Amino acid sequence: MKLELGHKSNFIVREEVFQNSNLDGVSIAFLSDLHLNKSSSIKVKNLISSINEINPDIILLGGDYIDSSTGLKYFQELLEFLSSRKNVIGILGNHDIFRRKKMITNSFSEFGISLLEKSSLGLNLLQGKIIVCDSSESQIEKHDLIIRLFHKPKRVINEKSDELIAVSYTHLRAHETSLH
């Protein structure tokens, strides 16, 4: 399961199916490029409502959370809601790194939500082990599924059947990222 939210549009829900017998029934929500600002109150309320309705086992956050310091209030409202859930993991986006890294990382820390920075995190769900990482590192412990989070990749090729790649940065043109 994937939630998509574009920079200047409402989010949409799109369902994707990944086959793995040890993880049958596990659902994942991927949120990215929220670009929250002073006008994001309704957007965040709708997003929270949709997450409650979908009730995913894992929530992945793909970066570019706020566009202005006034959007921080709505981002923290979302993080407060997400802090009551298990298995919420985020990465930073290009807007976060270059403009508001300290505010974003402090917010993740304040609400106890995992933020990957050149690292990985293991999750045990059902009968399977999932590794979530923010890089292309090749040496990863035994697993049933690897989820690789990228915000602004130059190129991503997925040739492994045990990998799920979540790519953000909705500003990319089709030829700039290659997904197989």
XYZ file of N, CA, C and O in Angstrom:
720
model
N 0.856 -1.172 0.000
C 0.000 0.000 0.000
C 0.893 1.222 0.000
O 1.906 1.259 0.675
N 0.538 2.216 -0.733
C 1.354 3.414 -0.837
C 0.465 4.641 -0.810
O -0.540 4.700 -1.478
N 0.837 5.603 0.015
C 0.195 6.912 -0.036
C 1.142 7.831 -0.768
O 2.322 7.884 -0.451
N 0.635 8.526 -1.734
C 1.473 9.475 -2.460
C 0.920 10.865 -2.235
O -0.279 11.070 -2.259
N 1.802 11.797 -2.067
C 1.376 13.179 -1.906
C 2.311 14.046 -2.707
O 3.503 14.052 -2.479
N 1.783 14.752 -3.665
C 2.598 15.626 -4.486
C 2.686 17.002 -3.873
O 1.911 17.375 -3.003
N 3.615 17.776 -4.371
C 3.903 19.101 -3.838
C 2.684 20.015 -3.830
O 2.414 20.690 -2.858
N 1.918 20.017 -4.881
C 0.782 20.939 -4.951
C -0.528 20.207 -5.240
O -1.397 20.728 -5.914
N -0.644 19.018 -4.735
C -1.866 18.266 -4.995
C -2.293 17.524 -3.738
O -1.550 17.415 -2.782
N -3.508 17.017 -3.790
C -3.979 16.166 -2.702
C -3.310 14.809 -2.834
O -2.878 14.420 -3.912
N -3.232 14.085 -1.741
C -2.622 12.771 -1.826
C -3.609 11.782 -2.444
O -4.819 11.989 -2.434
N -3.051 10.717 -2.988
C -3.858 9.635 -3.535
C -3.384 8.347 -2.882
O -2.258 8.267 -2.405
N -4.238 7.372 -2.842
C -3.879 6.064 -2.318
C -3.811 5.116 -3.496
O -4.734 5.028 -4.301
N -2.685 4.436 -3.610
C -2.491 3.469 -4.687
C -1.996 2.179 -4.054
O -1.100 2.199 -3.211
N -2.572 1.075 -4.435
C -2.192 -0.206 -3.858
C -1.266 -0.962 -4.800
O -1.508 -1.052 -5.993
N -0.161 -1.455 -4.228
C 0.791 -2.297 -4.944
C 0.893 -3.603 -4.164
O 0.794 -3.604 -2.946
N 1.119 -4.718 -4.846
C 1.220 -6.012 -4.186
C 2.633 -6.559 -4.359
O 3.176 -6.568 -5.462
N 3.227 -6.984 -3.248
C 4.546 -7.594 -3.239
C 4.375 -8.988 -2.660
O 3.870 -9.138 -1.548
N 4.770 -10.006 -3.386
C 4.568 -11.394 -2.956
C 5.731 -11.892 -2.099
O 6.886 -11.818 -2.514
N 5.414 -12.379 -0.898
C 6.394 -12.996 -0.027
C 5.611 -13.809 0.997
O 4.883 -13.240 1.814
N 5.743 -15.106 0.967
C 4.918 -15.976 1.813
C 5.114 -15.728 3.307
O 4.174 -15.879 4.086
N 6.315 -15.347 3.732
C 6.546 -15.076 5.157
C 5.950 -13.755 5.614
O 5.855 -13.494 6.808
N 5.589 -12.908 4.666
C 5.071 -11.585 5.002
C 3.687 -11.355 4.418
O 3.257 -10.212 4.271
N 2.996 -12.428 4.112
C 1.674 -12.317 3.504
C 0.721 -11.533 4.405
O 0.550 -11.856 5.576
N 0.161 -10.469 3.888
C -0.774 -9.652 4.650
C -0.154 -8.415 5.277
O -0.855 -7.583 5.841
N 1.183 -8.265 5.219
C 1.839 -7.072 5.761
C 1.548 -5.896 4.826
O 1.671 -6.010 3.613
N 1.145 -4.775 5.400
C 0.879 -3.596 4.566
C 1.832 -2.466 4.935
O 2.221 -2.307 6.093
N 2.209 -1.704 3.912
C 3.179 -0.629 4.069
C 2.595 0.635 3.457
O 2.090 0.613 2.345
N 2.691 1.729 4.193
C 2.312 3.034 3.651
C 3.592 3.841 3.447
O 4.474 3.848 4.308
N 3.702 4.494 2.306
C 4.866 5.313 1.981
C 4.380 6.727 1.717
O 3.592 6.959 0.811
N 4.837 7.668 2.534
C 4.449 9.075 2.405
C 5.682 9.894 2.084
O 6.707 9.738 2.750
N 5.559 10.758 1.106
C 6.717 11.546 0.733
C 6.310 12.885 0.154
O 5.184 13.054 -0.326
N 7.258 13.814 0.175
C 7.084 15.121 -0.447
C 5.822 15.820 0.047
O 5.022 16.323 -0.737
N 5.660 15.855 1.363
C 4.484 16.494 1.952
C 4.514 18.007 1.754
O 3.482 18.626 1.545
N 5.690 18.608 1.847
C 5.862 20.058 1.655
C 4.804 20.851 2.433
O 4.103 21.693 1.872
N 4.695 20.572 3.725
C 3.681 21.221 4.551
C 4.004 22.699 4.748
O 5.158 23.091 4.866
N 2.935 23.505 4.797
C 3.087 24.950 4.994
C 1.917 25.452 5.837
O 1.169 24.652 6.398
N 1.719 26.762 5.897
C 0.682 27.338 6.760
C -0.728 26.929 6.352
O -1.656 27.041 7.141
N -0.907 26.401 5.151
C -2.238 26.015 4.663
C -2.468 24.507 4.703
O -3.346 24.006 4.018
N -1.697 23.785 5.498
C -1.739 22.320 5.458
C -2.597 21.645 6.522
O -2.570 20.425 6.650
N -3.372 22.395 7.258
C -4.178 21.821 8.339
C -5.109 20.719 7.839
O -5.122 19.609 8.383
N -5.877 21.007 6.822
C -6.840 20.020 6.301
C -6.115 18.842 5.669
O -6.516 17.687 5.832
N -5.012 19.114 4.981
C -4.219 18.049 4.352
C -3.749 17.043 5.396
O -3.862 15.838 5.212
N -3.246 17.544 6.537
C -2.750 16.655 7.589
C -3.903 15.886 8.233
O -3.787 14.686 8.488
N -5.018 16.540 8.474
C -6.184 15.836 9.045
C -6.651 14.717 8.110
O -6.962 13.614 8.561
N -6.699 14.973 6.810
C -7.099 13.950 5.832
C -6.074 12.817 5.766
O -6.438 11.648 5.633
N -4.816 13.162 5.858
C -3.765 12.163 5.843
C -3.874 11.250 7.061
O -3.806 10.020 6.937
N -4.072 11.826 8.226
C -4.239 11.040 9.455
C -5.458 10.128 9.345
O -5.402 8.953 9.705
N -6.542 10.645 8.819
C -7.755 9.849 8.635
C -7.495 8.660 7.701
O -7.926 7.537 7.979
N -6.784 8.900 6.609
C -6.485 7.816 5.667
C -5.564 6.772 6.274
O -5.747 5.580 6.052
N -4.578 7.196 7.054
C -3.684 6.236 7.705
C -4.471 5.383 8.692
O -4.277 4.163 8.762
N -5.380 5.993 9.439
C -6.230 5.221 10.357
C -7.077 4.206 9.598
O -7.254 3.078 10.049
N -7.598 4.608 8.466
C -8.441 3.716 7.664
C -7.631 2.557 7.082
O -8.056 1.406 7.132
N -6.456 2.847 6.556
C -5.609 1.814 5.955
C -4.992 0.923 7.023
O -4.849 -0.276 6.841
N -4.587 1.527 8.146
C -3.970 0.836 9.266
C -2.765 -0.021 8.846
O -2.742 -1.233 9.060
N -1.747 0.602 8.258
C -0.593 -0.164 7.782
C 0.282 -0.691 8.916
O 0.313 -0.128 10.007
N 0.990 -1.782 8.628
C 1.921 -2.366 9.589
C 3.219 -1.565 9.669
O 3.881 -1.555 10.707
N 3.594 -0.952 8.561
C 4.818 -0.154 8.481
C 4.466 1.161 7.800
O 3.717 1.181 6.817
N 5.009 2.258 8.322
C 4.844 3.560 7.670
C 6.236 4.106 7.378
O 7.054 4.263 8.280
N 6.485 4.362 6.096
C 7.765 4.898 5.645
C 7.569 6.344 5.240
O 6.620 6.678 4.529
N 8.476 7.191 5.690
C 8.410 8.624 5.397
C 9.604 8.987 4.523
O 10.747 8.786 4.911
N 9.325 9.541 3.335
C 10.358 9.709 2.325
C 10.985 11.073 2.174
O 11.678 11.316 1.204
N 10.774 11.996 3.101
C 11.461 13.278 3.049
C 10.649 14.421 2.472
O 9.516 14.243 2.028
N 11.261 15.607 2.495
C 10.638 16.863 2.058
C 9.322 17.099 2.806
O 8.248 17.166 2.223
N 9.445 17.259 4.108
C 8.287 17.327 4.986
C 7.649 18.710 5.067
O 6.425 18.807 5.133
N 8.466 19.751 5.113
C 7.889 21.089 5.263
C 8.503 22.055 4.241
O 9.649 21.891 3.823
N 7.713 23.039 3.850
C 8.176 24.075 2.932
C 8.501 25.376 3.647
O 9.148 26.241 3.082
N 7.994 25.514 4.847
C 8.231 26.752 5.591
C 8.240 26.427 7.076
O 7.743 25.375 7.492
N 8.777 27.342 7.863
C 8.806 27.086 9.308
C 7.389 26.989 9.872
O 7.168 26.327 10.880
N 6.415 27.614 9.214
C 5.024 27.496 9.692
C 4.463 26.095 9.437
O 3.523 25.680 10.101
N 5.037 25.365 8.488
C 4.603 23.995 8.228
C 5.057 23.026 9.304
O 4.546 21.913 9.415
N 6.043 23.452 10.124
C 6.557 22.594 11.184
C 5.450 22.179 12.150
O 5.405 21.034 12.597
N 4.552 23.075 12.459
C 3.429 22.789 13.374
C 2.613 21.597 12.867
O 2.265 20.693 13.636
N 2.338 21.561 11.579
C 1.534 20.476 11.008
C 2.352 19.191 10.894
O 1.816 18.092 11.075
N 3.644 19.326 10.625
C 4.513 18.159 10.588
C 4.576 17.514 11.970
O 4.466 16.292 12.113
N 4.705 18.330 13.004
C 4.745 17.792 14.360
C 3.404 17.185 14.763
O 3.362 16.198 15.494
N 2.311 17.736 14.266
C 0.986 17.137 14.507
C 0.936 15.739 13.895
O 0.452 14.787 14.521
N 1.465 15.604 12.688
C 1.507 14.295 12.031
C 2.420 13.340 12.796
O 2.048 12.186 13.050
N 3.600 13.808 13.191
C 4.523 12.954 13.938
C 3.943 12.529 15.283
O 4.142 11.386 15.710
N 3.234 13.431 15.942
C 2.602 13.066 17.217
C 1.619 11.917 17.007
O 1.587 10.965 17.782
N 0.827 12.005 15.963
C -0.099 10.922 15.629
C 0.673 9.630 15.322
O 0.340 8.563 15.826
N 1.713 9.733 14.502
C 2.479 8.550 14.100
C 3.244 7.933 15.264
O 3.532 6.736 15.253
N 3.568 8.715 16.283
C 4.344 8.209 17.415
C 3.608 7.139 18.205
O 4.229 6.361 18.931
N 2.302 7.067 18.061
C 1.527 6.036 18.764
C 1.508 4.713 17.990
O 0.979 3.725 18.479
N 2.099 4.699 16.823
C 2.117 3.508 15.972
C 3.495 2.869 16.012
O 4.492 3.512 16.277
N 3.546 1.586 15.692
C 4.814 0.864 15.597
C 5.351 0.975 14.175
O 4.598 1.188 13.226
N 6.647 0.784 14.043
C 7.292 0.643 12.742
C 7.119 1.848 11.822
O 6.745 1.724 10.663
N 7.430 3.021 12.346
C 7.428 4.251 11.553
C 8.886 4.656 11.364
O 9.626 4.816 12.338
N 9.294 4.797 10.107
C 10.697 5.043 9.780
C 10.771 6.113 8.700
O 10.036 6.062 7.715
N 11.677 7.064 8.870
C 11.814 8.127 7.888
C 13.237 8.340 7.416
O 14.192 7.827 8.006
N 13.348 9.100 6.335
C 14.621 9.588 5.820
C 14.463 11.079 5.558
O 13.347 11.603 5.541
N 15.571 11.751 5.347
C 15.529 13.168 5.011
C 15.458 13.343 3.498
O 16.006 12.535 2.750
N 14.806 14.420 3.071
C 14.778 14.782 1.664
C 15.701 15.949 1.404
O 16.277 16.521 2.334
N 15.839 16.319 0.156
C 16.750 17.415 -0.179
C 16.322 18.732 0.464
O 17.161 19.498 0.932
N 15.034 19.014 0.569
C 14.574 20.241 1.231
C 14.910 20.205 2.727
O 15.237 21.234 3.319
N 14.839 19.027 3.315
C 15.125 18.877 4.748
C 16.601 19.078 5.045
O 16.967 19.734 6.020
N 17.448 18.528 4.220
C 18.893 18.589 4.447
C 19.415 20.006 4.269
O 20.197 20.499 5.074
N 18.969 20.664 3.221
C 19.542 21.968 2.890
C 18.894 23.134 3.618
O 19.485 24.195 3.731
N 17.673 22.958 4.129
C 16.980 24.099 4.726
C 16.684 23.963 6.211
O 16.800 24.916 6.953
N 16.223 22.804 6.629
C 15.707 22.697 7.997
C 16.089 21.372 8.668
O 15.293 20.782 9.378
N 17.292 20.911 8.447
C 17.699 19.600 8.960
C 17.548 19.505 10.471
O 17.002 18.528 10.981
N 18.025 20.497 11.202
C 17.973 20.432 12.669
C 16.522 20.388 13.165
O 16.197 19.600 14.055
N 15.637 21.210 12.601
C 14.220 21.192 13.021
C 13.591 19.825 12.749
O 12.852 19.310 13.589
N 13.890 19.256 11.593
C 13.302 17.961 11.219
C 13.860 16.854 12.103
O 13.100 16.055 12.664
N 15.184 16.778 12.240
C 15.761 15.701 13.052
C 15.344 15.825 14.519
O 15.068 14.812 15.161
N 15.257 17.041 15.040
C 14.780 17.228 16.418
C 13.333 16.765 16.567
O 12.965 16.192 17.597
N 12.511 17.003 15.560
C 11.103 16.580 15.617
C 10.997 15.058 15.614
O 10.217 14.487 16.379
N 11.777 14.396 14.768
C 11.777 12.923 14.774
C 12.177 12.419 16.149
O 11.539 11.517 16.699
N 13.220 12.984 16.709
C 13.713 12.571 18.022
C 12.672 12.831 19.118
O 12.415 11.976 19.967
N 12.075 14.010 19.093
C 11.075 14.385 20.102
C 9.913 13.396 20.164
O 9.408 13.081 21.237
N 9.510 12.879 18.994
C 8.362 11.976 18.954
C 8.775 10.500 18.891
O 7.931 9.621 18.721
N 10.076 10.224 19.043
C 10.551 8.837 19.119
C 10.384 8.057 17.832
O 10.160 6.847 17.866
N 10.502 8.725 16.700
C 10.350 8.067 15.395
C 11.731 7.880 14.786
O 12.562 8.799 14.798
N 11.989 6.687 14.265
C 13.294 6.357 13.705
C 13.574 7.162 12.440
O 12.739 7.230 11.541
N 14.761 7.730 12.387
C 15.222 8.475 11.219
C 16.513 7.827 10.750
O 17.499 7.786 11.488
N 16.488 7.287 9.537
C 17.671 6.633 8.998
C 18.582 7.658 8.329
O 18.127 8.471 7.529
N 19.845 7.587 8.679
C 20.867 8.401 8.023
C 22.067 7.488 7.802
O 22.854 7.271 8.703
N 22.124 6.920 6.591
C 23.167 5.952 6.222
C 23.169 4.781 7.197
O 24.208 4.402 7.745
N 21.982 4.252 7.442
C 21.848 3.156 8.394
C 20.698 2.246 7.978
O 20.048 2.464 6.968
N 20.454 1.234 8.787
C 19.348 0.312 8.523
C 18.689 -0.074 9.840
O 19.249 0.129 10.914
N 17.500 -0.626 9.733
C 16.724 -1.020 10.900
C 16.012 -2.325 10.572
O 15.432 -2.455 9.490
N 16.052 -3.281 11.480
C 15.387 -4.565 11.274
C 14.031 -4.600 11.959
O 13.879 -4.115 13.075
N 13.043 -5.165 11.264
C 11.691 -5.327 11.804
C 11.285 -6.790 11.687
O 11.480 -7.402 10.640
N 10.716 -7.347 12.747
C 10.179 -8.699 12.696
C 8.662 -8.609 12.659
O 8.041 -8.132 13.606
N 8.090 -9.072 11.557
C 6.639 -9.053 11.378
C 6.174 -10.416 10.895
O 6.786 -11.004 9.991
N 5.095 -10.910 11.485
C 4.583 -12.231 11.150
C 5.712 -13.238 11.270
O 6.355 -13.326 12.289
N 5.982 -13.995 10.190
C 7.053 -14.988 10.213
C 8.307 -14.494 9.504
O 9.210 -15.266 9.229
N 8.370 -13.195 9.199
C 9.466 -12.697 8.385
C 10.246 -11.565 9.009
O 9.812 -10.922 9.961
N 11.422 -11.340 8.445
C 12.284 -10.241 8.872
C 12.425 -9.259 7.723
O 12.740 -9.628 6.601
N 12.183 -7.984 8.026
C 12.300 -6.912 7.052
C 13.439 -5.994 7.487
O 13.523 -5.616 8.658
N 14.299 -5.652 6.551
C 15.357 -4.677 6.792
C 14.994 -3.422 6.010
O 14.749 -3.480 4.808
N 14.943 -2.283 6.686
C 14.691 -1.002 6.029
C 16.001 -0.233 6.073
O 16.607 -0.102 7.142
N 16.455 0.257 4.916
C 17.708 1.006 4.874
C 17.577 2.185 3.922
O 16.674 2.239 3.096
N 18.496 3.108 4.059
C 18.465 4.320 3.233
C 19.656 4.384 2.290
O 20.143 5.445 1.963
N 20.123 3.207 1.860
C 21.283 3.188 0.976
C 21.272 1.923 0.129
O 20.375 1.103 0.235
N 22.291 1.790 -0.664
C 22.432 0.615 -1.518
C 23.404 -0.397 -0.920
O 23.955 -1.216 -1.633
N 23.598 -0.314 0.375
C 24.563 -1.223 0.998
C 24.231 -2.667 0.649
O 23.074 -3.076 0.653
N 25.264 -3.438 0.306
C 25.034 -4.797 -0.179
C 25.107 -5.850 0.916
O 24.517 -6.905 0.787
N 25.813 -5.605 1.991
C 25.950 -6.585 3.067
C 24.880 -6.343 4.122
O 25.043 -5.530 5.015
N 23.794 -7.082 4.004
C 22.707 -6.932 4.957
C 22.388 -8.302 5.542
O 22.390 -9.301 4.827
N 22.121 -8.331 6.834
C 21.844 -9.590 7.518
C 20.692 -10.360 6.866
O 19.952 -9.831 6.048
N 20.543 -11.610 7.271
C 19.498 -12.484 6.721
C 18.134 -11.810 6.854
O 17.819 -11.239 7.886
N 17.336 -11.921 5.790
C 16.062 -11.212 5.752
C 15.107 -11.890 4.766
O 15.523 -12.702 3.946
N 13.854 -11.528 4.871
C 12.854 -11.942 3.885
C 12.592 -10.828 2.874
O 12.177 -11.077 1.759
N 12.824 -9.589 3.318
C 12.572 -8.444 2.451
C 13.488 -7.293 2.854
O 13.680 -7.040 4.041
N 14.060 -6.623 1.868
C 14.793 -5.378 2.098
C 13.950 -4.267 1.495
O 13.491 -4.373 0.352
N 13.746 -3.221 2.266
C 13.097 -2.023 1.736
C 14.164 -0.941 1.709
O 14.737 -0.591 2.741
N 14.450 -0.444 0.529
C 15.447 0.618 0.371
C 14.709 1.935 0.126
O 13.916 2.045 -0.792
N 14.968 2.905 0.991
C 14.354 4.228 0.873
C 15.341 5.186 0.216
O 16.467 5.321 0.678
N 14.906 5.819 -0.835
C 15.722 6.818 -1.514
C 14.885 8.067 -1.691
O 13.715 7.984 -2.058
N 15.499 9.215 -1.482
C 14.749 10.438 -1.759
C 15.050 10.974 -3.148
O 14.146 11.243 -3.922
N 16.274 11.135 -3.472
C 16.632 11.724 -4.769
C 17.731 10.889 -5.415
O 18.882 11.305 -5.501
N 17.382 9.713 -5.888
C 18.423 8.845 -6.459
C 18.847 9.323 -7.845
O 18.054 9.907 -8.583
N 20.097 9.060 -8.178
C 20.539 9.311 -9.550
C 20.032 8.194 -10.446
O 19.564 8.408 -11.543
N 20.089 6.976 -9.930
C 19.612 5.825 -10.687
C 19.382 4.682 -9.713
O 20.186 4.456 -8.813
N 18.301 3.958 -9.886
C 17.988 2.815 -9.032
C 17.608 1.653 -9.928
O 16.745 1.777 -10.792
N 18.292 0.544 -9.737
C 17.946 -0.666 -10.489
C 17.675 -1.760 -9.474
O 18.493 -2.038 -8.607
N 16.524 -2.378 -9.590
C 16.149 -3.451 -8.678
C 16.083 -4.746 -9.467
O 15.166 -4.952 -10.241
N 17.075 -5.601 -9.245
C 17.098 -6.893 -9.928
C 16.883 -8.041 -8.953
O 16.932 -9.186 -9.334
N 16.649 -7.731 -7.697
C 16.506 -8.768 -6.682
C 15.038 -8.925 -6.310
O 14.333 -7.946 -6.110
N 14.613 -10.161 -6.170
C 13.205 -10.417 -5.871
C 12.856 -10.158 -4.411
O 11.689 -10.090 -4.058
N 13.859 -10.010 -3.550
C 13.597 -9.786 -2.127
C 13.742 -8.317 -1.751
O 13.946 -7.985 -0.598
N 13.646 -7.409 -2.722
C 13.794 -5.992 -2.452
C 12.574 -5.202 -2.901
O 11.974 -5.501 -3.932
N 12.258 -4.227 -2.115
C 11.230 -3.256 -2.445
C 11.911 -1.902 -2.366
O 12.563 -1.588 -1.370
N 11.802 -1.114 -3.414
C 12.469 0.179 -3.439
C 11.416 1.270 -3.404
O 10.494 1.293 -4.222
N 11.546 2.172 -2.429
C 10.628 3.300 -2.293
C 11.399 4.563 -2.672
O 12.374 4.919 -2.011
N 10.970 5.204 -3.743
C 11.664 6.373 -4.268
C 10.776 7.596 -4.126
O 9.617 7.594 -4.536
N 11.332 8.656 -3.559
C 10.621 9.921 -3.403
C 11.041 10.879 -4.489
O 11.488 10.458 -5.540
N 10.938 12.151 -4.175
C 11.351 13.244 -5.060
C 10.501 13.231 -6.324
O 10.937 12.850 -7.400
N 9.269 13.634 -6.174
C 8.306 13.582 -7.269
C 8.628 14.555 -8.393
O 7.947 14.573 -9.398
N 9.699 15.322 -8.235
C 10.075 16.289 -9.262
C 10.865 15.648 -10.400
O 11.185 16.301 -11.361
N 11.215 14.357 -10.279
C 12.021 13.694 -11.297
C 11.259 13.521 -12.603
O 10.066 13.249 -12.613
N 11.974 13.636 -13.684
C 11.416 13.298 -14.993
C 11.603 11.808 -15.175
O 12.503 11.196 -14.615
N 10.762 11.189 -15.983
C 10.751 9.732 -16.129
C 12.120 9.154 -16.480
O 12.486 8.097 -15.984
N 12.897 9.795 -17.290
C 14.181 9.221 -17.706
C 15.265 9.337 -16.633
O 16.327 8.744 -16.773
N 15.042 10.056 -15.562
C 16.076 10.259 -14.557
C 16.189 9.118 -13.545
O 17.188 9.006 -12.872
N 15.171 8.312 -13.426
C 15.235 7.185 -12.506
C 14.781 5.939 -13.237
O 13.769 5.941 -13.910
N 15.529 4.886 -13.068
C 15.216 3.649 -13.749
C 14.846 2.605 -12.714
O 15.661 2.267 -11.871
N 13.633 2.126 -12.735
C 13.180 1.103 -11.793
C 12.834 -0.160 -12.576
O 12.052 -0.118 -13.504
N 13.413 -1.283 -12.210
C 13.136 -2.559 -12.875
C 12.594 -3.545 -11.878
O 12.941 -3.558 -10.767
